[in-house]
mmCIF file of C-alpha atoms in Angstrom:
data_model
loop_
_atom_site.group_PDB
_atom_site.id
_atom_site.type_symbol
_atom_site.label_atom_id
_atom_site.label_comp_id
_atom_site.label_asym_id
_atom_site.label_seq_id
_atom_site.Cartn_x
_atom_site.Cartn_y
_atom_site.Cartn_z
ATOM 1 C CA MET A 1 207.962 -14.286 -22.261
ATOM 2 C CA THR A 2 208.492 -15.672 -18.613
ATOM 3 C CA SER A 3 207.338 -14.125 -15.385
ATOM 4 C CA ASN A 4 209.517 -13.229 -12.553
ATOM 5 C CA THR A 5 209.320 -15.492 -9.570
ATOM 6 C CA LEU A 6 208.880 -14.824 -5.852
ATOM 7 C CA ASN A 7 212.266 -16.233 -5.190
ATOM 8 C CA GLU A 8 213.778 -13.710 -7.554
ATOM 9 C CA LEU A 9 211.913 -10.821 -5.705
ATOM 10 C CA ILE A 10 213.278 -12.061 -2.371
ATOM 11 C CA ALA A 11 216.795 -12.352 -3.774
ATOM 12 C CA GLU A 12 216.580 -8.546 -4.788
ATOM 13 C CA GLY A 13 215.752 -7.667 -1.256
ATOM 14 C CA VAL A 14 212.451 -6.919 0.391
ATOM 15 C CA ARG A 15 213.250 -5.854 3.954
ATOM 16 C CA GLY A 16 211.406 -2.684 4.742
ATOM 17 C CA ARG A 17 209.660 -2.607 1.316
ATOM 18 C CA TYR A 18 205.905 -2.754 0.834
ATOM 19 C CA ILE A 19 204.820 -5.875 -1.181
ATOM 20 C CA LEU A 20 201.241 -5.993 -2.360
ATOM 21 C CA VAL A 21 200.064 -9.539 -2.602
ATOM 22 C CA ARG A 22 196.901 -10.815 -4.086
ATOM 23 C CA SER A 23 195.799 -13.782 -1.976
ATOM 24 C CA ASP A 24 192.745 -16.046 -2.142
ATOM 25 C CA LEU A 25 190.839 -15.826 1.057
ATOM 26 C CA ASN A 26 187.408 -16.555 -0.618
ATOM 27 C CA VAL A 27 186.407 -19.331 1.795
ATOM 28 C CA PRO A 28 183.084 -20.820 2.652
ATOM 29 C CA LEU A 29 181.516 -19.537 5.846
ATOM 30 C CA ASP A 30 178.673 -20.653 8.208
ATOM 31 C CA GLY A 31 177.774 -17.334 9.676
ATOM 32 C CA SER A 32 181.242 -16.006 10.861
ATOM 33 C CA THR A 33 182.749 -19.600 10.975
ATOM 34 C CA VAL A 34 185.100 -20.562 8.212
ATOM 35 C CA THR A 35 184.030 -24.142 7.229
ATOM 36 C CA ASP A 36 186.883 -24.925 4.867
ATOM 37 C CA ASP A 37 190.213 -23.157 5.548
ATOM 38 C CA GLY A 38 192.131 -24.820 2.610
ATOM 39 C CA ARG A 39 192.598 -21.533 0.704
ATOM 40 C CA ILE A 40 193.809 -19.764 3.830
ATOM 41 C CA LYS A 41 196.324 -22.527 4.474
ATOM 42 C CA ALA A 42 197.497 -22.391 0.840
ATOM 43 C CA SER A 43 198.115 -18.601 1.139
ATOM 44 C CA LEU A 44 200.419 -18.955 4.172
ATOM 45 C CA PRO A 45 203.664 -20.134 2.510
ATOM 46 C CA VAL A 46 204.109 -17.004 0.331
ATOM 47 C CA LEU A 47 203.158 -14.758 3.082
ATOM 48 C CA ALA A 48 205.639 -16.472 5.407
ATOM 49 C CA LYS A 49 208.393 -16.260 2.788
ATOM 50 C CA LEU A 50 207.954 -12.488 2.515
ATOM 51 C CA THR A 51 207.511 -11.723 6.250
ATOM 52 C CA ASP A 52 210.559 -13.947 7.070
ATOM 53 C CA ALA A 53 212.499 -11.818 4.660
ATOM 54 C CA GLY A 54 211.407 -8.599 6.371
ATOM 55 C CA ALA A 55 208.792 -7.313 3.884
ATOM 56 C CA ARG A 56 205.872 -5.221 4.937
ATOM 57 C CA VAL A 57 203.060 -7.187 3.299
ATOM 58 C CA ILE A 58 199.693 -5.673 2.210
ATOM 59 C CA VAL A 59 197.154 -8.366 1.084
ATOM 60 C CA THR A 60 194.229 -7.780 -1.177
ATOM 61 C CA ALA A 61 191.534 -10.406 -1.393
ATOM 62 C CA HIS A 62 187.708 -10.827 -1.936
ATOM 63 C CA LEU A 63 185.085 -13.063 -0.433
ATOM 64 C CA GLY A 64 181.750 -13.717 -2.086
ATOM 65 C CA ARG A 65 180.037 -11.321 -4.525
ATOM 66 C CA PRO A 66 179.161 -8.136 -2.888
ATOM 67 C CA LYS A 67 177.692 -5.509 -5.258
ATOM 68 C CA GLY A 68 180.412 -2.952 -5.017
ATOM 69 C CA ALA A 69 179.687 -1.682 -1.544
ATOM 70 C CA PRO A 70 180.416 -2.917 2.091
ATOM 71 C CA GLU A 71 178.197 -5.696 3.257
ATOM 72 C CA ALA A 72 178.879 -7.162 6.744
ATOM 73 C CA LYS A 73 178.257 -10.846 5.546
ATOM 74 C CA PHE A 74 180.995 -10.496 3.080
ATOM 75 C CA SER A 75 183.626 -8.964 5.383
ATOM 76 C CA LEU A 76 187.039 -10.715 5.379
ATOM 77 C CA LYS A 77 187.132 -10.649 9.178
ATOM 78 C CA PRO A 78 186.375 -14.397 9.672
ATOM 79 C CA ALA A 79 188.923 -15.392 7.151
ATOM 80 C CA VAL A 80 191.571 -12.930 8.558
ATOM 81 C CA ASP A 81 190.878 -14.174 12.128
ATOM 82 C CA ARG A 82 191.591 -17.717 10.956
ATOM 83 C CA LEU A 83 194.605 -16.528 9.063
ATOM 84 C CA ALA A 84 196.029 -14.824 12.202
ATOM 85 C CA GLU A 85 195.399 -18.053 14.151
ATOM 86 C CA LEU A 86 197.426 -20.035 11.683
ATOM 87 C CA ALA A 87 200.197 -17.508 10.993
ATOM 88 C CA GLY A 88 203.550 -17.201 12.555
ATOM 89 C CA PHE A 89 203.601 -13.479 11.951
ATOM 90 C CA PRO A 90 201.391 -10.479 12.893
ATOM 91 C CA VAL A 91 198.179 -9.990 10.943
ATOM 92 C CA THR A 92 195.779 -7.146 11.004
ATOM 93 C CA LEU A 93 192.662 -6.184 9.017
ATOM 94 C CA ALA A 94 192.008 -2.686 7.746
ATOM 95 C CA ALA A 95 188.426 -1.484 8.012
ATOM 96 C CA ASP A 96 188.340 -0.463 4.293
ATOM 97 C CA THR A 97 190.109 -1.014 1.070
ATOM 98 C CA VAL A 98 191.863 2.299 0.157
ATOM 99 C CA GLY A 99 190.368 4.696 2.692
ATOM 100 C CA ASP A 100 191.620 6.176 5.945
ATOM 101 C CA SER A 101 191.901 2.856 7.862
ATOM 102 C CA ALA A 102 193.947 1.413 4.955
ATOM 103 C CA LYS A 103 196.301 4.375 4.736
ATOM 104 C CA GLU A 104 196.842 4.635 8.410
ATOM 105 C CA SER A 105 197.258 0.892 8.909
ATOM 106 C CA ALA A 106 199.831 0.699 5.887
ATOM 107 C CA ALA A 107 201.709 3.658 7.279
ATOM 108 C CA ALA A 108 202.060 1.951 10.632
ATOM 109 C CA LEU A 109 202.989 -1.524 9.189
ATOM 110 C CA GLN A 110 206.213 -2.922 10.625
ATOM 111 C CA ASP A 111 208.724 -5.184 8.865
ATOM 112 C CA GLY A 112 207.655 -8.791 8.874
ATOM 113 C CA ALA A 113 204.002 -8.004 9.393
ATOM 114 C CA VAL A 114 200.880 -8.461 7.303
ATOM 115 C CA LEU A 115 197.974 -6.023 6.682
ATOM 116 C CA VAL A 116 194.898 -7.370 4.973
ATOM 117 C CA LEU A 117 192.737 -4.781 3.290
ATOM 118 C CA GLU A 118 188.912 -5.259 3.521
ATOM 119 C CA ASN A 119 187.146 -7.148 0.726
ATOM 120 C CA VAL A 120 188.225 -5.376 -2.513
ATOM 121 C CA ARG A 121 184.911 -6.048 -3.999
ATOM 122 C CA PHE A 122 183.411 -3.567 -1.630
ATOM 123 C CA ASP A 123 184.688 -1.037 -4.133
ATOM 124 C CA ALA A 124 182.756 -1.250 -7.345
ATOM 125 C CA ARG A 125 185.820 -0.314 -9.412
ATOM 126 C CA GLU A 126 187.507 -3.571 -8.523
ATOM 127 C CA THR A 127 185.194 -5.541 -11.036
ATOM 128 C CA SER A 128 184.300 -2.666 -13.345
ATOM 129 C CA LYS A 129 184.287 -3.325 -17.227
ATOM 130 C CA ASP A 130 185.717 0.222 -17.628
ATOM 131 C CA ASP A 131 189.530 0.151 -17.818
ATOM 132 C CA ALA A 132 189.863 3.692 -16.437
ATOM 133 C CA GLU A 133 187.796 2.950 -13.405
ATOM 134 C CA ARG A 134 189.770 -0.210 -12.562
ATOM 135 C CA GLY A 135 193.079 1.533 -13.235
ATOM 136 C CA ALA A 136 192.012 4.298 -10.707
ATOM 137 C CA PHE A 137 191.359 1.801 -8.074
ATOM 138 C CA ALA A 138 194.568 0.001 -8.814
ATOM 139 C CA ALA A 139 196.526 3.225 -8.549
ATOM 140 C CA GLU A 140 195.107 3.752 -5.114
ATOM 141 C CA LEU A 141 196.033 0.262 -4.064
ATOM 142 C CA VAL A 142 199.546 0.726 -5.426
ATOM 143 C CA ALA A 143 199.898 4.026 -3.664
ATOM 144 C CA LEU A 144 199.798 2.209 -0.350
ATOM 145 C CA THR A 145 203.171 0.606 -1.236
ATOM 146 C CA GLY A 146 205.099 3.875 -1.444
ATOM 147 C CA THR A 147 207.900 4.419 -4.010
ATOM 148 C CA ASN A 148 209.593 0.975 -3.916
ATOM 149 C CA GLY A 149 206.718 -1.537 -3.914
ATOM 150 C CA ALA A 150 206.227 -4.750 -5.816
ATOM 151 C CA TYR A 151 203.198 -6.963 -6.578
ATOM 152 C CA VAL A 152 202.889 -10.630 -6.133
ATOM 153 C CA ASP A 153 199.966 -12.645 -7.526
ATOM 154 C CA ASP A 154 199.305 -15.679 -5.349
ATOM 155 C CA ALA A 155 195.596 -16.060 -5.915
ATOM 156 C CA PHE A 156 195.052 -18.602 -8.584
ATOM 157 C CA GLY A 157 191.328 -18.717 -7.890
ATOM 158 C CA ALA A 158 191.151 -15.130 -9.312
ATOM 159 C CA VAL A 159 193.538 -15.240 -12.325
ATOM 160 C CA HIS A 160 190.624 -15.742 -14.727
ATOM 161 C CA ARG A 161 189.284 -12.246 -13.716
ATOM 162 C CA LYS A 162 190.283 -8.992 -15.322
ATOM 163 C CA HIS A 163 189.901 -7.244 -11.969
ATOM 164 C CA ALA A 164 191.853 -4.333 -10.612
ATOM 165 C CA SER A 165 193.671 -6.196 -7.929
ATOM 166 C CA VAL A 166 194.468 -9.075 -10.251
ATOM 167 C CA TYR A 167 195.201 -7.443 -13.541
ATOM 168 C CA ASP A 168 195.645 -3.625 -13.403
ATOM 169 C CA VAL A 169 197.946 -3.559 -10.404
ATOM 170 C CA ALA A 170 200.350 -5.812 -12.275
ATOM 171 C CA THR A 171 200.682 -3.111 -14.982
ATOM 172 C CA LEU A 172 201.687 -0.504 -12.333
ATOM 173 C CA LEU A 173 204.197 -2.362 -10.176
ATOM 174 C CA PRO A 174 207.151 -4.735 -10.702
ATOM 175 C CA SER A 175 205.136 -8.014 -10.785
ATOM 176 C CA TYR A 176 206.049 -11.616 -9.705
ATOM 177 C CA LEU A 177 204.386 -14.948 -9.760
ATOM 178 C CA GLY A 178 203.468 -16.436 -6.391
ATOM 179 C CA ASP A 179 204.486 -19.929 -5.569
ATOM 180 C CA LEU A 180 200.997 -21.194 -5.282
ATOM 181 C CA VAL A 181 199.999 -19.805 -8.714
ATOM 182 C CA HIS A 182 203.186 -21.139 -10.164
ATOM 183 C CA THR A 183 202.390 -24.590 -8.724
ATOM 184 C CA GLU A 184 198.850 -24.487 -10.170
ATOM 185 C CA VAL A 185 199.984 -23.665 -13.622
ATOM 186 C CA GLU A 186 202.586 -26.412 -13.661
ATOM 187 C CA VAL A 187 200.125 -29.006 -12.549
ATOM 188 C CA LEU A 188 197.558 -27.940 -15.009
ATOM 189 C CA ARG A 189 200.001 -28.053 -17.784
ATOM 190 C CA LYS A 190 200.335 -31.817 -16.944
ATOM 191 C CA LEU A 191 196.646 -32.096 -17.882
ATOM 192 C CA THR A 192 196.959 -30.299 -21.146
ATOM 193 C CA ALA A 193 200.399 -31.182 -22.577
ATOM 194 C CA ASP A 194 202.416 -34.351 -22.574
ATOM 195 C CA THR A 195 199.762 -36.033 -20.401
ATOM 196 C CA GLN A 196 200.484 -39.404 -19.090
ATOM 197 C CA ARG A 197 197.821 -41.787 -20.394
ATOM 198 C CA PRO A 198 195.379 -43.329 -19.806
ATOM 199 C CA TYR A 199 193.934 -39.889 -18.848
ATOM 200 C CA VAL A 200 190.642 -40.130 -16.931
ATOM 201 C CA VAL A 201 188.502 -36.979 -16.268
ATOM 202 C CA VAL A 202 185.791 -37.185 -13.677
ATOM 203 C CA LEU A 203 183.109 -34.422 -14.078
ATOM 204 C CA GLY A 204 180.205 -33.817 -11.676
ATOM 205 C CA GLY A 205 178.364 -30.959 -10.223
ATOM 206 C CA SER A 206 174.884 -29.740 -10.924
ATOM 207 C CA LYS A 207 174.890 -28.332 -14.456
ATOM 208 C CA VAL A 208 176.191 -29.751 -17.658
ATOM 209 C CA SER A 209 176.123 -26.200 -19.082
ATOM 210 C CA ASP A 210 178.927 -25.264 -16.681
ATOM 211 C CA LYS A 211 181.223 -27.877 -18.165
ATOM 212 C CA LEU A 212 180.410 -27.658 -21.911
ATOM 213 C CA ALA A 213 183.537 -25.694 -22.821
ATOM 214 C CA VAL A 214 185.925 -28.024 -20.849
ATOM 215 C CA ILE A 215 184.191 -31.070 -22.331
ATOM 216 C CA ASP A 216 184.569 -29.722 -25.798
ATOM 217 C CA ASN A 217 188.320 -29.119 -25.171
ATOM 218 C CA LEU A 218 188.789 -32.528 -23.596
ATOM 219 C CA LEU A 219 187.463 -34.510 -26.575
ATOM 220 C CA GLY A 220 190.390 -36.303 -27.981
ATOM 221 C CA LYS A 221 192.628 -35.348 -25.093
ATOM 222 C CA ALA A 222 190.997 -37.448 -22.368
ATOM 223 C CA ASP A 223 190.710 -41.232 -22.829
ATOM 224 C CA THR A 224 187.637 -41.489 -20.635
ATOM 225 C CA ILE A 225 185.204 -38.934 -19.070
ATOM 226 C CA LEU A 226 183.260 -40.172 -16.276
ATOM 227 C CA VAL A 227 179.984 -38.333 -15.774
ATOM 228 C CA GLY A 228 178.271 -37.856 -12.376
ATOM 229 C CA GLY A 229 176.410 -35.236 -10.377
ATOM 230 C CA GLY A 230 173.296 -33.452 -11.485
ATOM 231 C CA MET A 231 174.711 -33.147 -15.007
ATOM 232 C CA LEU A 232 174.407 -36.865 -15.503
ATOM 233 C CA PHE A 233 170.656 -36.580 -15.967
ATOM 234 C CA THR A 234 170.932 -34.421 -19.050
ATOM 235 C CA PHE A 235 173.395 -37.324 -20.463
ATOM 236 C CA LEU A 236 170.653 -39.913 -19.592
ATOM 237 C CA ALA A 237 167.974 -37.829 -21.265
ATOM 238 C CA ALA A 238 170.248 -37.455 -24.354
ATOM 239 C CA ALA A 239 170.291 -41.219 -24.536
ATOM 240 C CA GLY A 240 166.395 -41.221 -24.461
ATOM 241 C CA HIS A 241 165.843 -41.983 -20.797
ATOM 242 C CA ASN A 242 163.128 -40.530 -18.464
ATOM 243 C CA VAL A 243 164.828 -38.991 -15.476
ATOM 244 C CA ALA A 244 161.580 -38.127 -13.642
ATOM 245 C CA ALA A 245 162.091 -35.036 -11.507
ATOM 246 C CA SER A 246 165.769 -35.009 -11.430
ATOM 247 C CA LEU A 247 167.721 -31.910 -12.372
ATOM 248 C CA LEU A 248 167.618 -31.672 -16.202
ATOM 249 C CA GLU A 249 168.794 -29.040 -18.707
ATOM 250 C CA LYS A 250 166.543 -29.718 -21.673
ATOM 251 C CA ASP A 251 168.047 -27.111 -23.879
ATOM 252 C CA GLN A 252 171.426 -28.902 -23.557
ATOM 253 C CA ILE A 253 170.171 -32.278 -24.699
ATOM 254 C CA PRO A 254 171.164 -31.661 -28.404
ATOM 255 C CA VAL A 255 174.698 -30.396 -27.216
ATOM 256 C CA VAL A 256 175.264 -33.462 -25.165
ATOM 257 C CA GLN A 257 173.978 -35.744 -28.074
ATOM 258 C CA ASP A 258 176.529 -34.064 -30.373
ATOM 259 C CA TYR A 259 179.293 -34.660 -27.843
ATOM 260 C CA LEU A 260 178.400 -38.250 -27.624
ATOM 261 C CA LYS A 261 178.622 -38.741 -31.358
ATOM 262 C CA ARG A 262 181.882 -36.745 -31.664
ATOM 263 C CA ALA A 263 183.490 -38.519 -28.738
ATOM 264 C CA ALA A 264 183.715 -41.766 -30.501
ATOM 265 C CA ASP A 265 185.503 -40.365 -33.446
ATOM 266 C CA ALA A 266 187.911 -38.552 -31.181
ATOM 267 C CA GLY A 267 188.839 -41.571 -29.238
ATOM 268 C CA THR A 268 187.180 -40.425 -25.960
ATOM 269 C CA GLU A 269 184.789 -42.630 -24.038
ATOM 270 C CA PHE A 270 181.938 -41.157 -22.016
ATOM 271 C CA VAL A 271 181.016 -43.406 -19.031
ATOM 272 C CA VAL A 272 177.617 -42.641 -17.675
ATOM 273 C CA PRO A 273 176.199 -44.199 -14.408
ATOM 274 C CA THR A 274 174.237 -47.452 -14.818
ATOM 275 C CA ASP A 275 172.493 -46.964 -11.515
ATOM 276 C CA VAL A 276 171.199 -43.976 -9.524
ATOM 277 C CA VAL A 277 170.187 -43.222 -6.072
ATOM 278 C CA VAL A 278 166.672 -41.647 -6.197
ATOM 279 C CA ALA A 279 165.062 -39.715 -3.399
ATOM 280 C CA GLU A 280 161.456 -38.918 -2.556
ATOM 281 C CA LYS A 281 162.433 -35.208 -2.128
ATOM 282 C CA PHE A 282 165.543 -33.090 -1.902
ATOM 283 C CA ALA A 283 166.211 -33.266 1.920
ATOM 284 C CA ALA A 284 168.882 -34.931 4.170
ATOM 285 C CA ASP A 285 166.227 -37.221 5.650
ATOM 286 C CA ALA A 286 164.403 -38.204 2.478
ATOM 287 C CA ALA A 287 163.434 -41.725 1.756
ATOM 288 C CA PHE A 288 165.571 -43.190 -1.137
ATOM 289 C CA GLU A 289 166.329 -46.343 -3.159
ATOM 290 C CA THR A 290 168.761 -47.355 -5.819
ATOM 291 C CA VAL A 291 167.305 -48.110 -9.414
ATOM 292 C CA PRO A 292 168.769 -48.663 -12.833
ATOM 293 C CA ALA A 293 169.769 -45.348 -14.566
ATOM 294 C CA ASP A 294 167.412 -46.093 -17.458
ATOM 295 C CA ALA A 295 164.449 -46.779 -15.179
ATOM 296 C CA ILE A 296 164.481 -43.767 -12.779
ATOM 297 C CA GLU A 297 160.690 -43.362 -13.019
ATOM 298 C CA SER A 298 160.240 -47.031 -11.912
ATOM 299 C CA SER A 299 161.241 -46.138 -8.401
ATOM 300 C CA SER A 300 158.702 -45.994 -5.670
ATOM 301 C CA PHE A 301 158.520 -42.334 -5.994
ATOM 302 C CA GLY A 302 157.404 -42.434 -9.663
ATOM 303 C CA ALA A 303 157.618 -39.178 -11.715
ATOM 304 C CA GLN A 304 158.434 -37.379 -8.420
ATOM 305 C CA GLY A 305 161.649 -39.167 -7.830
ATOM 306 C CA ILE A 306 164.809 -37.053 -7.742
ATOM 307 C CA GLY A 307 168.297 -38.538 -8.422
ATOM 308 C CA LEU A 308 170.739 -37.349 -5.885
ATOM 309 C CA ASP A 309 173.690 -39.700 -6.209
ATOM 310 C CA ILE A 310 175.379 -42.208 -8.431
ATOM 311 C CA GLY A 311 174.649 -45.848 -7.483
ATOM 312 C CA PRO A 312 177.047 -48.365 -5.995
ATOM 313 C CA ASP A 313 177.622 -50.214 -9.220
ATOM 314 C CA SER A 314 178.443 -46.956 -10.957
ATOM 315 C CA ALA A 315 180.767 -45.965 -8.111
ATOM 316 C CA ALA A 316 182.648 -49.198 -8.423
ATOM 317 C CA ALA A 317 182.864 -48.925 -12.126
ATOM 318 C CA PHE A 318 184.275 -45.293 -11.800
ATOM 319 C CA ALA A 319 186.737 -46.548 -9.132
ATOM 320 C CA ALA A 320 188.003 -49.347 -11.513
ATOM 321 C CA ARG A 321 188.515 -46.790 -14.368
ATOM 322 C CA ILE A 322 190.462 -44.450 -11.897
ATOM 323 C CA ALA A 323 192.613 -47.357 -10.647
ATOM 324 C CA GLY A 324 193.745 -48.125 -14.245
ATOM 325 C CA ALA A 325 194.716 -44.427 -15.064
ATOM 326 C CA LYS A 326 197.994 -42.702 -15.049
ATOM 327 C CA THR A 327 196.412 -39.115 -14.810
ATOM 328 C CA VAL A 328 193.177 -38.159 -13.275
ATOM 329 C CA PHE A 329 191.422 -34.860 -13.165
ATOM 330 C CA TRP A 330 188.229 -34.481 -10.993
ATOM 331 C CA ASN A 331 185.881 -31.516 -10.894
ATOM 332 C CA GLY A 332 182.444 -31.746 -9.347
ATOM 333 C CA PRO A 333 180.925 -33.988 -6.708
ATOM 334 C CA MET A 334 179.010 -37.069 -7.833
ATOM 335 C CA GLY A 335 175.927 -36.309 -5.807
ATOM 336 C CA VAL A 336 174.692 -34.211 -2.920
ATOM 337 C CA PHE A 337 177.588 -34.995 -0.569
ATOM 338 C CA GLU A 338 176.363 -32.546 1.942
ATOM 339 C CA PHE A 339 173.629 -35.138 2.802
ATOM 340 C CA GLU A 340 175.128 -38.253 4.315
ATOM 341 C CA SER A 341 172.549 -40.556 2.417
ATOM 342 C CA PHE A 342 173.792 -39.137 -0.922
ATOM 343 C CA ALA A 343 177.578 -38.785 -0.192
ATOM 344 C CA ALA A 344 178.609 -42.389 -1.194
ATOM 345 C CA GLY A 345 179.373 -41.788 -4.846
ATOM 346 C CA THR A 346 181.522 -38.744 -4.003
ATOM 347 C CA ARG A 347 183.218 -40.677 -1.199
ATOM 348 C CA ALA A 348 183.965 -43.557 -3.535
ATOM 349 C CA VAL A 349 185.602 -41.319 -6.211
ATOM 350 C CA ALA A 350 187.680 -39.561 -3.593
ATOM 351 C CA LYS A 351 188.731 -42.959 -2.154
ATOM 352 C CA ALA A 352 189.746 -44.154 -5.525
ATOM 353 C CA LEU A 353 191.835 -41.165 -6.123
ATOM 354 C CA THR A 354 193.681 -41.765 -2.884
ATOM 355 C CA GLU A 355 194.469 -45.406 -3.764
ATOM 356 C CA THR A 356 195.497 -45.023 -7.491
ATOM 357 C CA ALA A 357 199.155 -44.822 -8.583
ATOM 358 C CA ALA A 358 198.084 -42.109 -10.979
ATOM 359 C CA PHE A 359 198.825 -38.383 -10.755
ATOM 360 C CA THR A 360 195.664 -37.026 -9.312
ATOM 361 C CA VAL A 361 194.259 -33.433 -9.462
ATOM 362 C CA VAL A 362 191.217 -32.385 -7.542
ATOM 363 C CA GLY A 363 189.853 -29.445 -9.362
ATOM 364 C CA GLY A 364 188.972 -27.017 -6.495
ATOM 365 C CA GLY A 365 185.600 -25.518 -5.712
ATOM 366 C CA ASP A 366 183.046 -28.032 -4.531
ATOM 367 C CA SER A 367 185.240 -30.999 -5.127
ATOM 368 C CA ALA A 368 187.878 -29.554 -2.774
ATOM 369 C CA ALA A 369 185.180 -28.816 -0.086
ATOM 370 C CA ALA A 370 183.845 -32.421 -0.496
ATOM 371 C CA VAL A 371 187.044 -34.251 -0.002
ATOM 372 C CA ARG A 372 187.576 -32.268 3.199
ATOM 373 C CA THR A 373 184.115 -32.610 4.411
ATOM 374 C CA LEU A 374 184.188 -36.349 3.886
ATOM 375 C CA GLY A 375 187.465 -36.645 6.056
ATOM 376 C CA PHE A 376 190.181 -36.902 3.484
ATOM 377 C CA ALA A 377 193.412 -34.991 3.891
ATOM 378 C CA ASP A 378 194.954 -32.854 1.245
ATOM 379 C CA ASP A 379 198.143 -34.803 1.070
ATOM 380 C CA GLN A 380 196.288 -37.932 0.012
ATOM 381 C CA PHE A 381 195.902 -36.363 -3.387
ATOM 382 C CA GLY A 382 198.440 -35.285 -5.989
ATOM 383 C CA HIS A 383 197.247 -31.815 -5.966
ATOM 384 C CA ILE A 384 194.019 -30.044 -4.781
ATOM 385 C CA SER A 385 193.514 -26.902 -6.784
ATOM 386 C CA THR A 386 192.528 -23.601 -5.124
ATOM 387 C CA GLY A 387 190.701 -22.334 -8.107
ATOM 388 C CA GLY A 388 187.581 -24.256 -9.487
ATOM 389 C CA GLY A 389 186.600 -21.756 -12.109
ATOM 390 C CA ALA A 390 190.159 -20.777 -12.984
ATOM 391 C CA SER A 391 191.112 -24.403 -13.323
ATOM 392 C CA LEU A 392 188.225 -25.079 -15.749
ATOM 393 C CA GLU A 393 189.003 -22.085 -17.815
ATOM 394 C CA TYR A 394 192.673 -23.150 -18.053
ATOM 395 C CA LEU A 395 191.487 -26.653 -19.260
ATOM 396 C CA GLU A 396 189.183 -24.894 -21.663
ATOM 397 C CA GLY A 397 192.220 -23.349 -23.370
ATOM 398 C CA LYS A 398 191.166 -19.820 -22.432
ATOM 399 C CA ASP A 399 193.634 -16.883 -21.777
ATOM 400 C CA LEU A 400 193.488 -16.008 -18.136
ATOM 401 C CA PRO A 401 194.117 -12.314 -17.612
ATOM 402 C CA GLY A 402 195.872 -12.688 -14.335
ATOM 403 C CA LEU A 403 198.418 -14.932 -15.969
ATOM 404 C CA THR A 404 198.659 -13.087 -19.243
ATOM 405 C CA VAL A 405 199.676 -9.820 -17.586
ATOM 406 C CA LEU A 406 202.400 -11.732 -15.831
ATOM 407 C CA GLY A 407 203.733 -13.209 -19.074
ATOM 408 C CA ARG A 408 202.355 -16.724 -18.543
#
């Protein structure tokens, strides 16, 4: 079964029709300032296609994790303000999701204009485990589109959620795959089927437990897995090394030891850093030094030392592996890139991805934020995913509800 495409919807004719679009406006904020507008920019092409064709577009989106009720800090207003600045079409924000403001604003919507509903997670039914509750909310969203509406899913970052605005609305309206989601799926397929090898995967981030399922699914598929970030210390501990006060998931040590044993038989090589940048404390201005990865406690800070980045030798070794690859997937920073003293490892990996001839995919989330924070441009990489969690679950081999309901 294949899903209908956005181009097919536009070919049918959308002028004057209400089109409900699930977009991804879940962007990081500093107060009311958007600090990374990558997802907003990624949502623009589909909205522009529809408005150019004369559609009346109603956008649903979420931001953060409110607890089923309005919270000012999770309002979509900063994201919508930024969307309006970037857009070549009128953009307004309703004060609620399916209340009086949404109904009145939808009724007044003109051809070629966009109405964004307030954070759908302000309604507890959006994320309910109860099918009837989600269905009731979805029906109210669909009612805003009148008698000739359609639904477009363009929020890859949410397709792994069985939520009302992602899953249930697609069962109530003629539904179409947005261009962004289509591109994401095609890119991720290159990482799971007929992958060009050598295939190098770079995994970082704070916890190895967050990556267990994807590691398990990559054994035998990836040629090399480069391990950085906070999760590297569990790998070091699994090899019998003391990691001082560094982040450590003791309960995952046996799991990692099992992966290390199985990897050799599967033909996958784990590469763990040989040197680590150790700090006196977790702070931007902390004193730090580089030590061998198997001698972290020998730093000047002793048992109080905290590993906050991979060392320069490891960064160079990782870059060499990336240079020799034909496909590279990266998810998770190598260190605390938000602190300049501990950003070198992440910067080295990002730079290596921009210089290799391989097909490169940056797996969304913190990795996407890192490359932009460190001054790299999106077009320097083969693809920057808009969905960190969704990307990982796809690589884990899971069925993603938002894709399943669209026949993907």
